[in-house]
Short mmCIF file of C-alpha atoms in Angstrom, two decimals:
data_model
loop_
_atom_site.label_atom_id
_atom_site.label_comp_id
_atom_site.label_asym_id
_atom_site.label_seq_id
_atom_site.Cartn_x
_atom_site.Cartn_y
_atom_site.Cartn_z
CA MET A 12 -34.81 -79.67 -69.74
CA SER A 13 -36.42 -82.75 -71.62
CA ASP A 14 -39.20 -83.30 -70.00
CA GLY A 15 -42.76 -83.98 -71.33
CA GLY A 16 -44.75 -81.47 -69.27
CA GLY A 17 -41.99 -78.65 -70.44
CA GLU A 18 -42.23 -79.53 -73.95
CA ASN A 19 -46.06 -79.66 -73.52
CA VAL A 20 -46.56 -75.62 -72.46
CA LYS A 21 -43.49 -74.85 -75.02
CA GLU A 22 -46.47 -76.48 -78.49
CA GLY A 23 -48.76 -75.04 -76.30
CA GLU A 24 -47.88 -71.59 -76.39
CA ASN A 25 -47.40 -72.05 -79.85
CA ASN A 26 -51.01 -72.74 -79.86
CA LEU A 27 -52.78 -70.82 -83.10
CA ASN A 28 -55.52 -69.21 -81.66
CA HIS A 29 -54.16 -66.20 -83.18
CA LEU A 30 -52.94 -67.44 -86.38
CA HIS A 31 -57.04 -66.50 -87.59
CA SER A 32 -56.83 -62.50 -86.80
CA LYS A 33 -54.30 -61.89 -89.84
CA LYS A 34 -54.03 -58.43 -89.33
CA SER A 35 -51.67 -59.24 -86.57
CA ARG A 36 -49.83 -61.45 -88.52
CA SER A 37 -46.85 -59.73 -90.22
CA ARG A 38 -46.61 -60.71 -94.09
CA ALA A 39 -42.81 -60.87 -95.04
CA ASP A 40 -43.52 -65.17 -95.46
CA ASP A 41 -45.90 -65.15 -98.00
CA PHE A 42 -43.91 -66.89 -100.38
CA GLY A 43 -42.24 -69.47 -97.56
CA LEU A 44 -45.83 -70.08 -96.38
CA SER A 45 -47.05 -71.32 -99.71
CA ILE A 46 -44.58 -73.26 -100.87
CA ALA A 47 -45.82 -74.85 -97.55
CA LYS A 48 -48.91 -75.29 -98.72
CA VAL A 49 -47.85 -76.14 -101.18
CA ALA A 50 -45.64 -79.72 -99.60
CA VAL A 51 -48.34 -79.87 -96.23
CA ALA A 52 -51.03 -80.46 -99.51
CA GLN A 53 -48.77 -83.05 -101.62
CA ILE A 54 -48.37 -84.65 -98.22
CA CYS A 55 -51.62 -85.15 -97.49
CA GLU A 56 -52.44 -85.96 -100.33
CA ALA A 57 -50.74 -88.89 -99.59
CA ALA A 58 -52.99 -89.97 -96.88
CA GLY A 59 -55.76 -90.12 -98.72
CA PHE A 60 -57.05 -87.02 -98.68
CA GLN A 61 -59.18 -86.02 -101.55
CA GLY A 62 -59.67 -81.96 -100.48
CA PHE A 63 -58.72 -79.59 -98.21
CA GLN A 64 -61.18 -76.59 -96.25
CA ARG A 65 -58.75 -74.07 -96.85
CA THR A 66 -57.58 -72.27 -93.24
CA ALA A 67 -57.19 -76.00 -92.09
CA LEU A 68 -54.70 -76.08 -95.22
CA ASP A 69 -52.69 -72.92 -93.92
CA THR A 70 -53.04 -74.54 -90.11
CA LEU A 71 -51.15 -77.48 -91.83
CA SER A 72 -49.27 -75.73 -93.23
CA ASP A 73 -48.19 -73.15 -90.35
CA VAL A 74 -47.43 -75.75 -88.12
CA ALA A 75 -45.19 -77.49 -90.31
CA VAL A 76 -42.55 -74.28 -90.36
CA ARG A 77 -42.96 -73.78 -86.68
CA HIS A 78 -41.84 -77.32 -86.51
CA ILE A 79 -38.70 -76.92 -88.84
CA LEU A 80 -38.18 -73.60 -86.29
CA GLU A 81 -38.65 -74.94 -83.59
CA ILE A 82 -36.42 -77.99 -84.80
CA GLY A 83 -33.70 -74.94 -85.74
CA LYS A 84 -34.06 -73.40 -82.17
CA THR A 85 -33.40 -76.38 -80.42
CA GLY A 86 -31.04 -78.41 -82.21
CA ASN A 87 -29.05 -74.19 -81.86
CA MET A 88 -29.67 -73.73 -78.01
CA PHE A 89 -27.99 -77.63 -77.03
CA ALA A 90 -24.77 -76.49 -79.55
CA ASN A 91 -24.66 -73.05 -77.58
CA LEU A 92 -25.02 -75.60 -74.73
CA ALA A 93 -22.36 -77.31 -75.60
CA GLY A 94 -19.64 -74.59 -76.25
CA ARG A 95 -20.29 -74.71 -80.54
CA SER A 96 -21.14 -72.35 -82.48
CA GLN A 97 -22.37 -74.89 -85.30
CA SER A 98 -24.54 -77.40 -84.26
CA ASN A 99 -24.63 -81.77 -85.52
CA VAL A 100 -26.79 -84.87 -86.23
CA PHE A 101 -26.34 -84.85 -82.14
CA ASP A 102 -28.18 -81.64 -81.48
CA ILE A 103 -31.15 -82.41 -84.22
CA ILE A 104 -32.13 -85.78 -82.55
CA GLN A 105 -32.21 -83.95 -79.16
CA GLY A 106 -34.57 -82.02 -80.09
CA LEU A 107 -36.20 -84.01 -82.01
CA GLU A 108 -36.80 -85.98 -78.86
CA ASP A 109 -37.43 -83.19 -77.16
CA LEU A 110 -40.19 -82.52 -79.76
CA GLY A 111 -41.19 -85.60 -79.84
CA SER A 112 -41.76 -86.60 -76.49
CA ILE A 113 -45.26 -84.76 -76.68
CA GLN A 114 -45.85 -88.42 -77.82
CA GLY A 115 -43.74 -90.63 -76.61
CA PHE A 116 -41.34 -92.71 -78.49
CA SER A 117 -39.56 -96.03 -78.00
CA GLY A 118 -36.90 -95.33 -74.87
CA ALA A 119 -37.50 -92.17 -74.50
CA SER A 120 -37.76 -93.29 -70.44
CA ASP A 121 -34.30 -93.90 -70.99
CA VAL A 122 -32.57 -91.36 -69.48
CA ASP A 123 -28.85 -92.48 -70.08
CA HIS A 124 -30.15 -93.60 -73.18
CA CYS A 125 -26.85 -92.93 -76.55
CA LEU A 126 -28.69 -90.50 -78.69
CA LEU A 127 -27.43 -93.03 -82.28
CA GLY A 128 -30.03 -95.32 -80.64
CA SER A 129 -32.56 -93.01 -79.61
CA GLY A 130 -35.90 -93.88 -80.62
CA THR A 131 -36.98 -90.93 -82.68
CA VAL A 132 -34.03 -91.91 -84.85
CA ARG A 133 -35.24 -95.71 -85.01
CA GLU A 134 -39.22 -94.15 -86.33
CA MET A 135 -37.63 -92.74 -89.10
CA VAL A 136 -35.29 -95.14 -90.22
CA ARG A 137 -38.48 -96.47 -90.77
CA TYR A 138 -40.35 -94.11 -92.58
CA VAL A 139 -37.90 -93.21 -94.83
CA GLY A 140 -38.13 -97.47 -95.64
CA GLU A 141 -41.85 -97.30 -95.22
CA ALA A 142 -43.16 -93.93 -96.94
CA GLU A 143 -43.28 -93.49 -100.58
CA GLU A 144 -40.86 -90.65 -102.45
CA ILE A 145 -43.11 -87.99 -103.60
CA PRO A 146 -41.09 -85.42 -104.56
CA PHE A 147 -41.19 -81.23 -104.37
CA ALA A 148 -44.21 -80.72 -107.06
CA TYR A 149 -41.78 -77.09 -108.21
CA SER A 150 -38.25 -76.18 -108.74
CA LEU A 151 -37.10 -73.88 -106.14
CA PRO A 152 -34.62 -71.02 -106.31
CA GLY A 153 -32.41 -70.89 -103.37
CA PHE A 154 -33.84 -68.54 -101.55
CA PRO A 155 -34.57 -65.30 -99.71
CA VAL A 156 -32.22 -63.50 -103.06
CA LEU A 157 -30.17 -61.08 -101.45
CA LYS A 158 -30.12 -57.91 -103.13
CA GLU A 159 -26.82 -56.41 -104.28
CA ARG A 160 -26.28 -53.12 -103.25
CA GLU A 161 -23.66 -51.24 -104.59
CA PRO A 162 -22.28 -48.95 -101.67
CA GLY A 163 -22.63 -45.14 -101.68
CA ARG A 164 -19.77 -43.26 -103.34
CA THR A 165 -17.53 -41.71 -101.64
CA PHE A 166 -15.86 -38.35 -100.83
CA GLU A 167 -12.39 -40.14 -102.10
CA GLN A 168 -14.51 -41.55 -104.84
CA THR A 169 -15.38 -38.50 -106.69
CA GLY A 170 -12.21 -36.97 -106.36
CA GLY A 171 -13.77 -34.37 -104.44
CA SER A 172 -13.30 -32.69 -100.89
CA PRO A 173 -15.85 -32.90 -98.39
CA PRO A 174 -16.74 -29.52 -97.90
CA ALA A 175 -16.19 -29.07 -93.67
CA GLU A 176 -13.88 -30.59 -91.74
CA HIS A 177 -15.45 -32.42 -89.89
CA ILE A 178 -16.77 -35.25 -91.76
CA PRO A 179 -14.45 -37.97 -93.01
CA PRO A 180 -13.84 -38.36 -96.49
CA TRP A 181 -14.33 -42.31 -96.87
CA LEU A 182 -18.91 -41.21 -96.16
CA PRO A 183 -20.51 -40.86 -99.15
CA VAL A 184 -20.88 -37.80 -101.25
CA PHE A 185 -24.07 -35.70 -100.22
CA PRO A 186 -27.13 -36.14 -102.37
CA ASP A 187 -28.21 -33.37 -105.10
CA PRO A 188 -28.60 -30.11 -103.63
CA GLU A 189 -31.15 -29.88 -105.51
CA THR A 190 -33.30 -32.82 -104.12
CA TYR A 191 -33.37 -31.41 -100.78
CA VAL A 192 -33.48 -27.53 -101.40
CA SER A 193 -36.77 -25.80 -101.05
CA LEU A 194 -39.22 -26.25 -104.07
CA HIS A 195 -39.29 -21.86 -104.78
CA LYS A 196 -37.67 -22.90 -108.22
CA ILE A 197 -39.98 -25.20 -108.97
CA ASP A 198 -42.61 -22.78 -107.99
CA GLU A 199 -41.55 -20.49 -110.81
CA LYS A 200 -41.77 -23.11 -113.36
CA MET A 201 -45.71 -23.56 -111.64
CA ALA A 202 -46.22 -20.34 -112.79
CA GLN A 203 -44.92 -20.39 -115.88
CA ILE A 204 -46.58 -23.48 -116.75
CA TRP A 205 -50.22 -21.66 -115.98
CA GLU A 206 -49.46 -18.91 -118.19
CA ASP A 207 -47.87 -21.69 -121.16
CA GLU A 208 -50.26 -24.43 -120.80
CA VAL A 209 -53.60 -24.21 -118.65
CA GLY A 210 -55.07 -27.19 -119.85
CA GLY A 211 -55.77 -30.49 -117.42
CA PRO A 212 -54.65 -29.44 -114.18
CA VAL A 213 -55.27 -32.86 -112.53
CA GLU A 214 -52.03 -34.04 -114.38
CA LYS A 215 -50.24 -30.77 -113.20
CA ARG A 216 -50.87 -32.85 -109.63
CA ARG A 217 -49.70 -36.16 -111.81
CA GLU A 218 -46.73 -34.16 -112.90
CA LEU A 219 -46.47 -32.73 -109.61
CA ASP A 220 -46.42 -36.14 -107.48
CA LYS A 221 -44.35 -38.11 -109.43
CA THR A 222 -41.62 -35.43 -110.05
CA PHE A 223 -41.63 -36.26 -106.04
CA ALA A 224 -41.76 -39.70 -106.38
CA ASN A 225 -38.70 -39.31 -108.85
CA LEU A 226 -37.33 -36.76 -106.03
CA GLN A 227 -38.10 -39.01 -102.66
CA GLN A 228 -36.55 -41.78 -105.22
CA ARG A 229 -33.33 -40.01 -106.11
CA MET A 230 -32.86 -38.87 -102.75
CA ALA A 231 -33.81 -43.19 -101.41
CA CYS A 232 -31.42 -44.90 -103.31
CA ASN A 233 -27.69 -45.96 -102.52
CA GLY A 234 -24.76 -44.42 -104.53
CA THR A 235 -26.64 -43.15 -107.34
CA GLN A 236 -25.74 -39.37 -109.12
CA PRO A 237 -29.36 -38.54 -109.17
CA SER A 238 -29.79 -35.75 -112.53
CA VAL A 239 -32.74 -33.68 -111.52
CA GLU A 240 -35.14 -33.40 -115.10
CA VAL A 241 -37.89 -31.04 -113.45
CA ASP A 242 -40.28 -31.66 -116.71
CA PHE A 243 -43.24 -30.33 -116.45
CA GLY A 244 -44.11 -30.13 -119.82
CA ASN A 245 -44.29 -33.84 -120.40
CA GLU A 246 -46.38 -35.00 -122.61
CA ALA A 247 -47.08 -38.62 -120.84
CA LYS A 248 -49.28 -37.62 -118.59
CA GLU A 249 -51.24 -40.50 -118.46
CA LYS A 250 -48.42 -42.32 -116.79
CA GLY A 251 -48.12 -39.78 -114.05
CA LEU A 252 -50.73 -41.43 -112.04
CA VAL A 253 -49.10 -44.26 -112.34
CA GLU A 254 -45.86 -43.30 -110.97
CA CYS A 255 -47.63 -41.38 -108.03
CA ASN A 256 -46.95 -43.30 -105.08
CA PRO A 257 -48.84 -42.06 -102.10
CA PHE A 258 -45.49 -42.94 -99.86
CA LEU A 259 -43.37 -41.24 -102.01
CA THR A 260 -44.32 -38.05 -101.34
CA PRO A 261 -42.55 -36.13 -99.57
CA PRO A 262 -42.65 -35.66 -95.76
CA LEU A 263 -44.52 -32.58 -94.09
CA GLN A 264 -41.80 -30.09 -92.34
CA HIS A 265 -41.54 -29.80 -88.87
CA GLY A 266 -45.54 -27.74 -87.61
CA GLU A 267 -46.73 -27.69 -90.64
CA LYS A 268 -50.19 -29.51 -91.46
CA GLU A 269 -52.05 -30.96 -94.09
CA VAL A 270 -54.50 -28.40 -94.16
CA SER A 271 -57.69 -28.38 -96.78
CA LEU A 272 -56.82 -26.03 -100.03
CA VAL A 273 -59.62 -22.81 -99.48
CA LEU A 274 -60.76 -21.19 -103.09
CA PRO A 275 -61.00 -17.49 -102.35
CA PRO A 276 -64.35 -16.45 -104.84
CA ALA A 277 -64.60 -15.99 -108.22
CA LYS A 278 -64.88 -12.43 -108.63
CA LEU A 279 -62.32 -11.23 -106.24
CA SER A 280 -59.20 -13.61 -107.99
CA ASP A 281 -60.16 -12.10 -110.78
CA GLU A 282 -58.11 -9.13 -110.21
CA VAL A 283 -55.74 -9.58 -107.68
CA PHE A 284 -54.89 -12.83 -108.91
CA LEU A 285 -54.07 -11.36 -112.30
CA GLN A 286 -52.12 -8.44 -110.37
CA SER A 287 -50.05 -10.32 -108.33
CA ALA A 288 -49.26 -13.74 -110.54
CA ASN A 289 -49.45 -11.24 -113.29
CA LEU A 290 -50.48 -13.97 -115.37
CA GLU A 291 -53.09 -14.18 -117.52
CA VAL A 292 -55.62 -16.18 -116.85
CA PRO A 293 -58.89 -16.47 -119.02
CA VAL A 294 -61.41 -15.88 -116.85
CA SER A 295 -63.68 -18.90 -118.62
CA HIS A 296 -60.52 -20.77 -117.19
CA ILE A 297 -61.18 -20.09 -113.62
CA SER A 298 -63.48 -22.91 -112.81
CA ALA A 299 -61.11 -24.93 -114.09
CA MET A 300 -58.35 -24.23 -111.48
CA GLU A 301 -59.86 -24.90 -108.16
CA THR A 302 -59.19 -28.14 -108.26
CA PHE A 303 -55.29 -26.90 -109.28
CA ALA A 304 -54.29 -28.46 -105.27
CA PRO A 305 -50.41 -29.07 -105.75
CA GLY A 306 -48.93 -30.73 -103.28
CA ILE A 307 -46.45 -28.06 -102.37
CA GLU A 308 -48.31 -25.61 -101.40
CA ALA A 309 -50.43 -27.68 -98.77
CA VAL A 310 -46.68 -29.12 -97.58
CA LYS A 311 -43.93 -26.31 -97.49
CA SER A 312 -46.63 -23.48 -97.09
CA GLY A 313 -47.84 -22.51 -92.97
CA THR A 314 -51.53 -22.92 -91.95
CA PHE A 315 -53.35 -20.99 -93.79
CA ASP A 316 -56.19 -19.35 -91.46
CA PHE A 317 -59.38 -19.77 -92.40
CA GLU A 318 -60.82 -16.95 -89.67
CA ASP A 319 -59.84 -14.29 -91.83
CA GLY A 320 -62.12 -16.07 -94.94
CA ARG A 321 -62.58 -14.59 -97.80
CA LYS A 322 -59.33 -14.55 -99.67
CA LYS A 323 -55.65 -15.79 -99.12
CA VAL A 324 -53.49 -13.90 -101.81
CA PRO A 325 -49.62 -14.43 -100.82
CA LEU A 326 -47.86 -12.40 -103.13
CA ASN A 327 -44.88 -14.03 -103.25
CA GLY A 328 -45.85 -15.21 -106.69
CA ARG A 329 -46.68 -18.77 -105.65
CA PRO A 330 -49.51 -19.88 -106.97
CA ASN A 331 -52.97 -18.33 -105.47
CA VAL A 332 -55.06 -19.80 -103.09
CA ARG A 333 -59.22 -19.60 -104.39
CA PHE A 334 -62.45 -19.12 -102.56
CA LYS A 335 -65.24 -19.64 -104.42
CA LEU A 336 -68.65 -18.23 -102.69
CA GLY A 337 -71.74 -20.30 -102.63
CA GLY A 338 -70.69 -23.95 -104.79
CA GLY A 339 -68.22 -23.15 -102.56
CA LYS A 340 -68.39 -27.05 -101.00
CA ARG A 341 -68.80 -28.83 -103.88
CA CYS A 342 -65.35 -26.96 -105.45
CA LEU A 343 -63.84 -27.58 -102.28
CA ARG A 344 -65.28 -31.26 -102.62
CA VAL A 345 -63.69 -31.70 -106.03
CA ALA A 346 -60.19 -29.63 -105.19
CA ILE A 347 -60.54 -32.21 -102.44
CA SER A 348 -61.02 -34.81 -104.06
CA SER A 349 -59.09 -34.13 -107.45
CA GLN A 350 -55.69 -34.02 -104.64
CA ASN A 351 -55.66 -38.11 -104.73
CA GLN A 352 -53.16 -39.49 -103.90
CA GLY A 353 -50.90 -37.12 -100.91
CA ILE A 354 -53.11 -35.61 -98.73
CA ASP A 355 -55.40 -38.60 -97.82
CA LYS A 356 -56.78 -36.57 -94.38
CA ASN A 357 -58.73 -34.61 -96.97
CA SER A 358 -60.20 -36.45 -99.35
CA THR A 359 -61.04 -38.75 -96.57
CA TRP A 360 -63.20 -35.64 -94.91
CA PHE A 361 -64.87 -35.42 -98.27
CA ARG A 362 -66.99 -37.69 -100.84
CA ASN A 363 -64.97 -38.16 -104.41
CA ASP A 364 -67.00 -36.37 -106.14
CA ASP A 365 -64.42 -36.45 -109.21
CA GLY A 366 -67.81 -37.47 -112.08
CA MET A 367 -69.02 -34.47 -110.91
CA ASP A 368 -66.17 -32.39 -112.06
CA ASP A 369 -67.16 -30.88 -115.75
CA LYS A 370 -71.14 -30.91 -115.53
CA LYS A 371 -70.06 -28.51 -112.76
CA ARG A 372 -67.57 -26.75 -113.58
CA ARG A 373 -70.18 -26.05 -116.57
CA VAL A 374 -72.51 -25.27 -114.07
CA GLU A 375 -70.77 -22.62 -112.70
CA GLN A 376 -69.89 -20.93 -115.98
CA ILE A 377 -73.34 -20.84 -116.34
CA LEU A 378 -74.08 -19.33 -112.94
CA LYS A 379 -70.78 -16.89 -113.14
CA PRO A 380 -73.18 -13.71 -113.20
CA SER A 381 -75.18 -14.83 -109.79
CA TYR A 382 -72.58 -15.39 -107.51
CA GLU A 383 -70.94 -11.79 -108.48
CA SER A 384 -74.78 -10.81 -107.63
CA ALA A 385 -75.22 -13.33 -104.77
CA GLY A 386 -73.90 -11.70 -100.92
CA THR A 387 -71.30 -13.10 -98.83
CA ASP A 388 -72.24 -16.24 -98.42
CA SER A 389 -70.93 -19.52 -95.80
CA LEU A 390 -67.61 -19.67 -96.79
CA VAL A 391 -66.45 -23.11 -96.61
CA ASN A 392 -63.54 -24.51 -94.11
CA MET B 2 -21.45 -84.30 -75.17
CA ASN B 3 -23.61 -87.96 -74.51
CA ALA B 4 -21.70 -89.95 -75.88
CA THR B 5 -19.31 -89.45 -73.96
CA SER B 6 -20.84 -88.81 -70.60
CA GLN B 7 -22.40 -92.29 -70.98
CA GLN B 8 -18.90 -93.41 -71.38
CA GLN B 9 -17.31 -91.94 -68.21
CA GLY B 10 -21.69 -93.59 -66.58
CA GLN B 11 -21.28 -96.86 -67.98
CA GLY B 12 -17.58 -97.38 -67.38
CA GLN B 13 -17.64 -100.95 -66.48
CA GLN B 14 -19.98 -101.69 -69.23
CA GLN B 15 -17.90 -100.00 -71.90
CA HIS B 16 -17.14 -102.99 -73.46
CA PRO B 17 -20.87 -104.10 -75.06
CA ASN B 18 -21.41 -100.82 -74.85
CA ILE B 19 -18.94 -99.56 -77.88
CA GLU B 20 -19.84 -102.19 -80.09
CA GLY B 21 -22.64 -100.88 -79.71
CA ARG B 22 -22.20 -97.83 -80.67
CA HIS B 23 -20.33 -98.19 -83.09
CA ASP B 24 -23.46 -100.21 -84.92
CA ASP B 25 -25.59 -96.77 -83.59
CA ASP B 26 -23.38 -94.97 -85.97
CA ALA B 27 -22.38 -97.39 -88.31
CA ALA B 28 -26.49 -97.28 -88.38
CA LEU B 29 -26.66 -93.45 -88.33
CA SER B 30 -24.08 -92.47 -91.03
CA GLU B 31 -25.88 -94.98 -93.64
CA PHE B 32 -29.21 -93.29 -92.52
CA LEU B 33 -27.73 -90.58 -93.50
CA ALA B 34 -26.38 -91.43 -96.90
CA SER B 35 -29.30 -93.12 -97.44
CA LEU B 36 -30.99 -89.27 -97.40
CA MET B 37 -29.47 -88.19 -100.40
CA ASP B 38 -31.23 -90.70 -102.32
CA TYR B 39 -34.29 -90.46 -100.61
CA THR B 40 -36.00 -87.02 -101.62
CA PRO B 41 -38.33 -85.59 -99.22
CA THR B 42 -41.43 -83.95 -100.49
CA ILE B 43 -40.51 -80.38 -98.51
CA PRO B 44 -38.20 -79.04 -100.66
CA ASP B 45 -34.41 -78.37 -98.68
CA GLU B 46 -34.37 -74.31 -99.70
CA LEU B 47 -37.22 -73.71 -97.52
CA VAL B 48 -36.25 -76.04 -95.02
CA GLU B 49 -32.92 -73.72 -95.37
CA HIS B 50 -34.02 -70.41 -95.37
CA TYR B 51 -36.34 -71.34 -91.90
CA LEU B 52 -33.19 -73.49 -90.18
CA ALA B 53 -31.61 -69.88 -91.04
CA LYS B 54 -33.82 -68.14 -89.59
CA SER B 55 -33.62 -69.35 -86.35
CA GLY B 56 -30.36 -69.82 -85.81
CA PHE B 57 -29.11 -72.89 -87.05
CA GLN B 58 -26.14 -72.98 -88.42
CA CYS B 59 -24.63 -76.10 -90.34
CA PRO B 60 -23.39 -77.13 -93.26
CA ASP B 61 -24.36 -80.23 -94.07
CA VAL B 62 -26.70 -81.28 -96.58
CA ARG B 63 -27.65 -84.16 -95.47
CA LEU B 64 -28.44 -81.86 -91.51
CA VAL B 65 -30.64 -79.75 -93.74
CA ARG B 66 -32.67 -83.82 -95.28
CA LEU B 67 -32.97 -85.03 -92.14
CA VAL B 68 -35.03 -82.25 -90.87
CA ALA B 69 -36.90 -82.43 -93.54
CA VAL B 70 -37.89 -85.86 -93.51
CA ALA B 71 -39.03 -85.07 -89.74
CA THR B 72 -40.94 -82.44 -90.64
CA GLN B 73 -42.63 -85.04 -93.09
CA LYS B 74 -42.87 -87.37 -91.06
CA PHE B 75 -44.55 -85.07 -88.45
CA ILE B 76 -47.12 -83.78 -90.45
CA ALA B 77 -47.59 -86.89 -92.65
CA ASP B 78 -49.15 -88.37 -88.77
CA VAL B 79 -50.65 -85.89 -87.93
CA ALA B 80 -52.40 -85.83 -91.82
CA THR B 81 -53.57 -89.73 -90.80
CA ASP B 82 -54.82 -89.32 -87.27
CA ALA B 83 -57.17 -86.62 -88.95
CA LEU B 84 -58.62 -89.39 -91.59
CA GLN B 85 -59.10 -91.72 -89.39
CA GLN B 86 -61.53 -89.24 -87.46
CA CYS B 87 -62.13 -88.04 -90.64
CA LYS B 88 -63.76 -91.78 -91.69
CA ALA B 89 -64.81 -92.25 -88.09
CA ARG B 90 -66.84 -89.34 -88.46
CA GLN B 91 -68.39 -91.04 -92.03
CA SER B 92 -68.32 -94.30 -90.44
CA ALA B 93 -71.04 -92.38 -87.53
CA VAL B 94 -73.13 -90.92 -90.48
CA ILE B 95 -73.47 -94.11 -92.03
CA LYS B 96 -74.63 -95.93 -89.22
CA ASP B 97 -77.42 -93.40 -87.84
CA LYS B 98 -78.63 -93.17 -91.15
CA ARG B 99 -78.67 -96.48 -92.33
CA GLU B 100 -76.91 -95.48 -95.85
CA LYS B 101 -74.50 -96.74 -97.93
CA GLN B 102 -73.93 -94.55 -100.01
CA GLN B 103 -72.32 -92.09 -98.04
CA LYS B 104 -69.18 -94.21 -98.19
CA ASP B 105 -68.43 -92.54 -101.69
CA LYS B 106 -68.01 -89.40 -100.13
CA ARG B 107 -65.09 -87.18 -100.93
CA LEU B 108 -62.95 -87.05 -97.93
CA ILE B 109 -61.78 -83.06 -96.76
CA LEU B 110 -59.39 -82.55 -94.68
CA THR B 111 -61.69 -80.07 -91.59
CA MET B 112 -60.68 -77.38 -89.03
CA GLU B 113 -62.28 -80.05 -86.98
CA ASP B 114 -60.22 -83.09 -87.48
CA LEU B 115 -57.79 -80.83 -87.33
CA SER B 116 -57.54 -79.54 -84.35
CA ARG B 117 -58.64 -82.73 -82.52
CA ALA B 118 -55.28 -85.13 -84.62
CA LEU B 119 -52.55 -81.64 -83.79
CA HIS B 120 -54.33 -81.43 -80.11
CA GLU B 121 -52.52 -84.92 -79.70
CA HIS B 122 -49.84 -84.04 -80.77
CA GLY B 123 -49.80 -80.77 -78.26
CA VAL B 124 -50.38 -77.86 -80.78
CA ASN B 125 -53.65 -76.56 -79.75
CA VAL B 126 -55.73 -74.94 -82.30
CA LYS B 127 -59.42 -73.37 -81.97
CA HIS B 128 -62.07 -72.20 -84.71
CA GLN B 129 -64.14 -69.60 -84.65
CA GLU B 130 -67.50 -72.03 -85.29
CA TYR B 131 -69.06 -69.34 -87.65
CA PHE B 132 -69.01 -65.25 -87.77
CA ALA B 133 -71.92 -63.17 -87.05
CA ASP B 134 -71.99 -59.79 -88.64
CA SER B 135 -73.70 -57.67 -86.77
CA PRO B 136 -74.08 -58.36 -82.23
CA SER B 137 -77.99 -59.29 -82.54
CA ALA B 138 -77.92 -61.74 -84.61
CA GLY B 139 -79.68 -65.02 -84.54
CA LEU B 140 -81.71 -63.28 -81.16
CA ASP B 141 -85.16 -63.31 -80.79
CA PRO B 142 -87.19 -61.03 -82.68
CA VAL B 143 -88.46 -59.34 -79.46
CA SER B 144 -84.44 -59.14 -77.92
CA ARG B 145 -84.07 -57.53 -80.65
CA ASP B 146 -85.89 -54.68 -81.27
CA GLU B 147 -84.90 -53.61 -77.98
#
């Protein structure tokens, strides 16, 4: 097993050709790699170098890490070969002989020699005797740090009995129903909010995202009892954006598609909107509501029928989708672009026009009468 | 293990070999003990992490130090080889240009020297010479127009 040719092939397979395509490398090991870089830089500095190219340092530190991994692998292999699970010094020396057989060491050709007198060990003894001691520059904690996860609370622990016979009591309890039940309650609250405060639709979106993020986090976290607080009247709106996490937005249900929001024509939507949703929204705010794009809408409802065209007003008390004539494309673009995180596909279809929001609203309000007199315009998709 | 197999292989010459092995044994245990005094540059936590990652199990700290020293020696060898390459290139430059001020230039570890040094140790590193931003970069203007 330990011939120079075989080892060469093994090392050759370790070639670093793919090192430079960083996309394919996993980034999970960054901490260890950066520590290795510091250590390798210290060693090279002691050898006499005064500077490094960054890629050269990266490469050499990667080689050092692979060297450690290789010794570990061969040591483990030799131990397993001898029928042991724990390695000892002889396994390491055999591994070192394997790795050193490329350059060669004294006594390599002597197949039957005792490992204790191996040439590799002698060279290492010599190296330790000659080289000066360079301690590592930083003090390290033990890593990786294992996160303590508390196990989920079981049915037995909470004292309740499982809801059905087939569920054994030693399993963890089900999550709070509010975390996964459909969001009609939230829709009603949304309608309530429209009535109460019609300021800043973008903040609504952020609040919703924050709520969803909370829900997702609660569903994902282990062993905690979630308390669902749907606080829509939250005053801290600015932090909503910070807490929005695109990875925590709720997933699409089966069969749903992420579709762009459709805004009905302004004049039609006034009457229908007020009728169906029964809200007293002032007319001047209609153009502002174009940016109301709850993630709920696009996620929970099915595909919108764009061929139908002009208006699509669900009459079930949920917030409506509204068309806009004329400037519809730009409105939609603004609407889509302001759905910042969750619906990434749409944001790539349209350019980001956030800066034009206010200006556009003013323009629309000015041009409103002209819209009403306009004929059927081309509709947005 | 190797010790026992050697014992079987060389049955008649056991006596001097046993003594030799005892010496080697003592030397190795002395070496391992001395490792506890010598602090290798590669920290123990890092080595332990990667050894655990590769499946190597050993509770003995001296073996961890042994692996650290082995890796440090390997990197030091590569670094000295690369340094020799760098110095050789600098002296060649000086010979061509005959400017002795070139000797003051800093010694920098470059990918070229490193790949040559690593090649001797069995690691093949290939490095991009340059990157072009378009397929027609560097071509003649005639062909670029096409």
